[in-house]
Coordinates of C-alpha atoms and ligand atoms in Angstrom, one line a residue:
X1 CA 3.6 -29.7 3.7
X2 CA 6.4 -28.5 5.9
X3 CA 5.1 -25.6 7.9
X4 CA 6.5 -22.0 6.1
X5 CA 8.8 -19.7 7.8
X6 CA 7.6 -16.0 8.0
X7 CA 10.4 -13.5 8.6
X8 CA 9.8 -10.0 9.9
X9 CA 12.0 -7.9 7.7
X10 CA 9.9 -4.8 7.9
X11 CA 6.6 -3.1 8.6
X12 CA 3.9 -3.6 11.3
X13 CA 5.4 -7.0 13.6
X14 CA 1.8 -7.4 14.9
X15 CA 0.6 -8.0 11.3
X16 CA 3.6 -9.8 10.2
X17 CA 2.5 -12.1 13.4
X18 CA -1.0 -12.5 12.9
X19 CA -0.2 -13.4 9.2
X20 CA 2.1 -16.0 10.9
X21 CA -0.6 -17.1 12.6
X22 CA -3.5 -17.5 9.9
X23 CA -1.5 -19.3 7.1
X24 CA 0.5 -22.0 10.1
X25 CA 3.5 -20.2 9.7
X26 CA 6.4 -19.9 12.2
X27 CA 7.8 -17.0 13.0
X28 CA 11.3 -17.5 12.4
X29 CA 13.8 -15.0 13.7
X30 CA 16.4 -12.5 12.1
X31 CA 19.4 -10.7 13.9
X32 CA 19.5 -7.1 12.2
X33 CA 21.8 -4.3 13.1
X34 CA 23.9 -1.9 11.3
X35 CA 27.7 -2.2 11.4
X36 CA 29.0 1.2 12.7
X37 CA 30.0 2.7 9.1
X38 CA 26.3 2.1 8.3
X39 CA 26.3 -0.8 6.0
X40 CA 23.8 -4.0 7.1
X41 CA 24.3 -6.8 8.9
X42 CA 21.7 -9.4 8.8
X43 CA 21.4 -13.2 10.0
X44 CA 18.8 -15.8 9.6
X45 CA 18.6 -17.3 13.2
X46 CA 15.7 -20.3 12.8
X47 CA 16.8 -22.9 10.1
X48 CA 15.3 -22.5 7.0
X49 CA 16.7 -25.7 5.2
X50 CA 13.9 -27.4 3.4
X51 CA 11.0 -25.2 4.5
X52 CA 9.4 -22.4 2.4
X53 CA 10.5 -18.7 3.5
X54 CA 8.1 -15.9 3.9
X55 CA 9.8 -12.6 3.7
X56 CA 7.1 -9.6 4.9
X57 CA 8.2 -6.4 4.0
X58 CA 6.1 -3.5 3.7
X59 CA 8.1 -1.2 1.2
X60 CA 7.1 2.5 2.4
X61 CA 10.2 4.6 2.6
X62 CA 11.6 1.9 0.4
X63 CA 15.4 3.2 -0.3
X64 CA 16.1 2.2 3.6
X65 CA 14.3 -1.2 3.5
X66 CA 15.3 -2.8 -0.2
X67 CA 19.0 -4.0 0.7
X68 CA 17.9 -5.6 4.4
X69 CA 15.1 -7.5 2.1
X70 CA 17.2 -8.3 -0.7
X71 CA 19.7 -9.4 1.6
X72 CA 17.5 -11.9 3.3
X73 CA 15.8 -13.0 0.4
X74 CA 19.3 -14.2 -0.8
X75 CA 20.3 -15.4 2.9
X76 CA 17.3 -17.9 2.8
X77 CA 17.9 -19.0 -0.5
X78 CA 21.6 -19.8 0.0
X79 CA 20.5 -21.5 3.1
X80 CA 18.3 -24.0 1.4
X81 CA 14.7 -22.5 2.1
X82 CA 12.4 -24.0 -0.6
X83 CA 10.8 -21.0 -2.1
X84 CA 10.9 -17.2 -1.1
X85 CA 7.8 -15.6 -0.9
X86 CA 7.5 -12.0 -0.5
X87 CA 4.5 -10.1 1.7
X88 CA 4.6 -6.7 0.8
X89 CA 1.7 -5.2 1.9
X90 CA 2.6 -1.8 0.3
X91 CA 4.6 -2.1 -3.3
X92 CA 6.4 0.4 -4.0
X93 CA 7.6 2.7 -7.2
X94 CA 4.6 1.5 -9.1
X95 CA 3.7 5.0 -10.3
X96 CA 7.1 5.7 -12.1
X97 CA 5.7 3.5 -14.9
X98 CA 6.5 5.1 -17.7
X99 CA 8.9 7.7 -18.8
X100 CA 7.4 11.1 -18.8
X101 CA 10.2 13.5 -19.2
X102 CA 13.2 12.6 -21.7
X103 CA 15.6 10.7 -19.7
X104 CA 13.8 10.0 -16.0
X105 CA 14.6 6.3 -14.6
X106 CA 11.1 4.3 -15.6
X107 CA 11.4 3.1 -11.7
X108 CA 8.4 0.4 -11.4
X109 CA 10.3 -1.4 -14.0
X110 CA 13.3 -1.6 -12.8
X111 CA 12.6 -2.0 -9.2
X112 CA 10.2 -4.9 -10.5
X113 CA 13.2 -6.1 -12.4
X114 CA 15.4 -6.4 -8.7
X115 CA 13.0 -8.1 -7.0
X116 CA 11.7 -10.5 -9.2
X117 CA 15.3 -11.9 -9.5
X118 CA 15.3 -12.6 -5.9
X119 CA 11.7 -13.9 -5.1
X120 CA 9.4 -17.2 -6.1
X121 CA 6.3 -15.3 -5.8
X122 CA 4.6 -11.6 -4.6
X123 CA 1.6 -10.8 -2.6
X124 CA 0.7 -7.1 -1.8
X125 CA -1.8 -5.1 -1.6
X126 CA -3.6 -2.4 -3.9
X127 CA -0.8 -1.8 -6.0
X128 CA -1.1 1.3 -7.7
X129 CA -2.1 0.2 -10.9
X130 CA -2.7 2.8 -13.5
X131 CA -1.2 2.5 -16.7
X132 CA -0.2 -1.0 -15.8
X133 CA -2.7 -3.1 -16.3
X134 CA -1.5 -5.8 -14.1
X135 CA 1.7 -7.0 -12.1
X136 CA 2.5 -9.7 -14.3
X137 CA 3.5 -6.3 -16.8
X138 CA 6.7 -5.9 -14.7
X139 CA 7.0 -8.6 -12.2
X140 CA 8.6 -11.9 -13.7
X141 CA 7.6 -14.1 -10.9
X142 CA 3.6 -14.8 -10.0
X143 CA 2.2 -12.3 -8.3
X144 CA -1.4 -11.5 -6.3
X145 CA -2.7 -8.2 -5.8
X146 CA -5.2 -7.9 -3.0
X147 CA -8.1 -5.6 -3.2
X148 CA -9.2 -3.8 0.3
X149 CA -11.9 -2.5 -0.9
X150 CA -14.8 -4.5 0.7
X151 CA -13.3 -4.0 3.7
X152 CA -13.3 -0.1 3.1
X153 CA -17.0 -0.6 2.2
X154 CA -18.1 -2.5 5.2
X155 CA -16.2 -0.2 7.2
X156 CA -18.2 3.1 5.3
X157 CA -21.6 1.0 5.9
X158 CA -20.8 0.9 9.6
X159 CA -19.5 4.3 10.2
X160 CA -21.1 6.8 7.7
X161 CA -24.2 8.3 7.2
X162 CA -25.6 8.6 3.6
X163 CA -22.1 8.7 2.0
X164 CA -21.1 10.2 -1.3
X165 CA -18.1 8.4 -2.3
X166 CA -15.3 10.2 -4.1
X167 CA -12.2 9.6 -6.2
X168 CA -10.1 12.6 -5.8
X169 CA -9.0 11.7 -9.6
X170 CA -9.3 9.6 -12.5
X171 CA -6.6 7.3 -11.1
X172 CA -8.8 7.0 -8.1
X173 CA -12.1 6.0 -9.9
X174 CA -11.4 2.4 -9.7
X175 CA -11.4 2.3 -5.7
X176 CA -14.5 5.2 -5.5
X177 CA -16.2 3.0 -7.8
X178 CA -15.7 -0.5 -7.0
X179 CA -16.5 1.1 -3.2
X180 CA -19.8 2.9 -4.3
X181 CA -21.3 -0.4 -5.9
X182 CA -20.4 -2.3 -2.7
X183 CA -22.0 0.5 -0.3
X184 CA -24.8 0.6 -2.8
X185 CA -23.9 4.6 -2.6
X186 CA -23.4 7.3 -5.3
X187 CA -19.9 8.2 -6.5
X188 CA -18.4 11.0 -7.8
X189 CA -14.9 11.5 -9.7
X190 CA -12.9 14.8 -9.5
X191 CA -10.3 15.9 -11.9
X192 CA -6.6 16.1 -11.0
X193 CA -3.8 18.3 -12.5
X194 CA -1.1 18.1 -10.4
X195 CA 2.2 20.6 -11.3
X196 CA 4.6 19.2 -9.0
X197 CA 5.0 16.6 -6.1
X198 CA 3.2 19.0 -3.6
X199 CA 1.6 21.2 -6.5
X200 CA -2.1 19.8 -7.3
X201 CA -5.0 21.0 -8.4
X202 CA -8.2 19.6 -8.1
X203 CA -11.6 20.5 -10.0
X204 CA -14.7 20.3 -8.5
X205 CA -17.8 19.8 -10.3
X206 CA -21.7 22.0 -8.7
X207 CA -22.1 19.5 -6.0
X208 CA -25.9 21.1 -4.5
X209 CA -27.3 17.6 -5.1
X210 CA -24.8 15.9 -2.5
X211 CA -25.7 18.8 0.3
X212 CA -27.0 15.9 2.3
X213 CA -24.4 13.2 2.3
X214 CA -20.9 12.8 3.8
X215 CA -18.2 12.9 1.1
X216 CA -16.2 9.9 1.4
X217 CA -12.7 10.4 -0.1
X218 CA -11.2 7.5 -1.4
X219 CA -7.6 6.9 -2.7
X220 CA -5.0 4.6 -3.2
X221 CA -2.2 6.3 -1.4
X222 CA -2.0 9.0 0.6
X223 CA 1.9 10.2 0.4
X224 CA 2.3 14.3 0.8
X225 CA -1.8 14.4 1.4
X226 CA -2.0 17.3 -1.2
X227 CA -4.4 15.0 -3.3
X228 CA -6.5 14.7 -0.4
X229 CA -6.4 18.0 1.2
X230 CA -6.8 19.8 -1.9
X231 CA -10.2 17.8 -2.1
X232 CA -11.4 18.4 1.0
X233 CA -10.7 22.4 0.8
X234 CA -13.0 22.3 -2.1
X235 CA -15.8 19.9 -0.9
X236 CA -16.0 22.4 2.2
X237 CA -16.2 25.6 0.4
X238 CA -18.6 23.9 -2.1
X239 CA -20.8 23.8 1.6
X240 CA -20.3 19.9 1.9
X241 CA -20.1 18.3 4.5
X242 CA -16.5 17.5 6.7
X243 CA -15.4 14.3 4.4
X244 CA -14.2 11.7 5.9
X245 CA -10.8 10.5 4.0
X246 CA -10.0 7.1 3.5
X247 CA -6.7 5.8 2.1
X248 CA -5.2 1.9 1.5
X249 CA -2.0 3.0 2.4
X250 CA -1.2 5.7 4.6
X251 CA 2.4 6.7 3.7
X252 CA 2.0 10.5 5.5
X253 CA 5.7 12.3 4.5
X254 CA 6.5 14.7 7.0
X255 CA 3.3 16.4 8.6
X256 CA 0.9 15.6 6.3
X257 CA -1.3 13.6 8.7
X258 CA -1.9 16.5 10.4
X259 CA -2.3 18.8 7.8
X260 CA -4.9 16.7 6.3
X261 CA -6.4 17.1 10.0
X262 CA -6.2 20.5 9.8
X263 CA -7.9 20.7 6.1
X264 CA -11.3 19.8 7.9
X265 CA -10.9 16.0 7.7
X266 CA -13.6 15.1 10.0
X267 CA -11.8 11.9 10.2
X268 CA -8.5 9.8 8.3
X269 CA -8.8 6.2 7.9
X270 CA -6.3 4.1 6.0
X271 CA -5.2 0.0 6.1
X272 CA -3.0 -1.5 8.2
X273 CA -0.4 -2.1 5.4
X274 CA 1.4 0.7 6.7
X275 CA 2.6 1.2 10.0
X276 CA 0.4 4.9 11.1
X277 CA -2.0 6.2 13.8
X278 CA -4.7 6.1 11.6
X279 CA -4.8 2.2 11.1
X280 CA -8.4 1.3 11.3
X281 CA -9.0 -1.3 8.8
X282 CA -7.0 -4.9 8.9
X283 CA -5.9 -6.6 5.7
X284 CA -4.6 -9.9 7.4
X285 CA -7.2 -12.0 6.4
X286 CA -6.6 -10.8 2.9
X287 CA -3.3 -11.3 3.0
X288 CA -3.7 -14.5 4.5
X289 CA -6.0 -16.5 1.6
X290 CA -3.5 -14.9 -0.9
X291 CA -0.6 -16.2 0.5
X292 CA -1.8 -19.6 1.4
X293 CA -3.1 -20.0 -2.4
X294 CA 0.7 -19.2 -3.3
X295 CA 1.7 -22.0 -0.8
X296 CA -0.3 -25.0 -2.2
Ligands
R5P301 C1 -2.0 9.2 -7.7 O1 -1.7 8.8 -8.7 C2 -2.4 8.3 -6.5 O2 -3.6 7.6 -6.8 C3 -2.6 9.2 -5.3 O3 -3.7 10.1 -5.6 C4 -1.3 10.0 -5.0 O4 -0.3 9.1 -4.9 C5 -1.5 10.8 -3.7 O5 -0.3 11.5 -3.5 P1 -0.3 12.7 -2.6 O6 -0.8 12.3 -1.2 O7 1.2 13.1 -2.6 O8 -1.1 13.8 -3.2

């Protein structure tokens, strides 16, 4: 097979190069820049006639980063690459699934709906998968979710002492759980009501039997930190102790990496699927099987 062309559109280059590297990709080069009224300009530099594209794109911040992809995914595709492939280590608007208020956008959907008309195929990474029970709900094209979680467990059985994993929420219990079995550790699952984007409440069950473990917070995403440092105000109080926090993708707004610091964190650990100080875990091999089996 002709060897793929991976293109950096967004997100961590040094990942984007060691995926390059672990499926036999090139790394082909874009020219990006923004034309002085603020509109796009993008051009595909390496030929991509006759080869398959990779397009990686982590999708944080994803208003600023969708017309650059979609752009590029169309760019390749008028220029004759065989597929488009897209490596999005972190999907976004998967949590707008559903239409809770008369009126609001169902997002997921409709973003699903964009990309799938310019894409062959999707590989990313924990997708927040709630109500959804799998991409294939929204995405027309074939999609792979990877799961980071034995990575998060071998990084727990390396680093912590007698952990007590928790899942700040229902929504979380998948991760704590699938985690917990892997660490061969106990797991807990709290109860979220959240009021508002920075408005949460958490409740705490009598934790006395976990007096002498380190709480292990596990989520999904980690966005304003609320979900987290809510958790960790309670797990102190309730005379834990310091939890260590560990999120797939570390999205931080504003100063909520600090904050979370600030909660009692006695340490923040999150994938590398998003660019962020607290990368400690690498998801390239994962990535890498994934998008090799979309290859062949
Ligand atoms: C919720 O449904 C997710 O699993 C995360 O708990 C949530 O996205 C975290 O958001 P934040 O950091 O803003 O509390």
């Amino acid at each position: 097979m002709t060897a793929p062309l991976l293109f950096h559109v967004a997100g961590s280059e040094p990942l984007a190069r060691n995926l390059a590297i672990l499926t036999g990709a090139e790394f082909g080069r874009l020219e990006r820049r923004r034309f002085p009224d603020g509109e796009t300009y993008l051009r595909v530099l390496t030929p991509v006639a006759g080869r398959p594209a990779l397009l990686f794109c982590t999708l944080d911040r994803p208003d600023e980063k969708i017309l650059p992809l979609l752009f590029a995914a169309r760019t390749v595709r008028d220029l004759k690459a065989t597929s488009v492939g897209l490596v999005c280590p972190y999907l976004a608007y998967m949590r707008q699934d559903r239409r809770f208020r008369p009126g609001e956008a169902v997002s997921s959907r409709y973003f699903a709906e964009i990309l799938s008309d310019r894409i062959d195929w999707l590989v990313t990474v924990d997708p927040h998968l709630h109500r959804l029970g799998s991409l294939s709900d929204i995405y027309a094209v074939p999609a792979t979710a990877v799961h980071a979680a034995p990575f998060i467990a071998d990084w727990i059985r390396r680093h912590v002492d007698r952990p007590l994993l928790v899942g700040p929420d229902e929504e979380s219990a998948q991760w704590a759980a699938t985690v917990a079995q892997d660490v061969e550790s106990p797991h807990i699952v709290l109860r979220k009501i959240r009021h508002g984007d920075r408005d949460i409440e958490v409740s705490v069950p009598n934790l006395d039997t976990w007096r002498g473990h380190t709480p292990v917070l596990v989520d999904d995403i980690a966005a304003t930190g609320q979900t987290l440092i809510e958790t960790v105000g309670h797990l102190l109080t309730a005379g834990l102790k310091p939890p260590v926090c560990i999120a797939v993708h570390g999205i931080f707004a504003s100063s909520a990496y600090r904050a979370l610091q600030a909660a009692g964190a006695a340490r923040v650990v999150t994938t590398n699927t998003v660019p962020h100080e607290s990368n400690t875990i690498d998801v390239a091999p994962l990535l890498a099987d994934a998008v090799r089996a979309m290859l062949d």
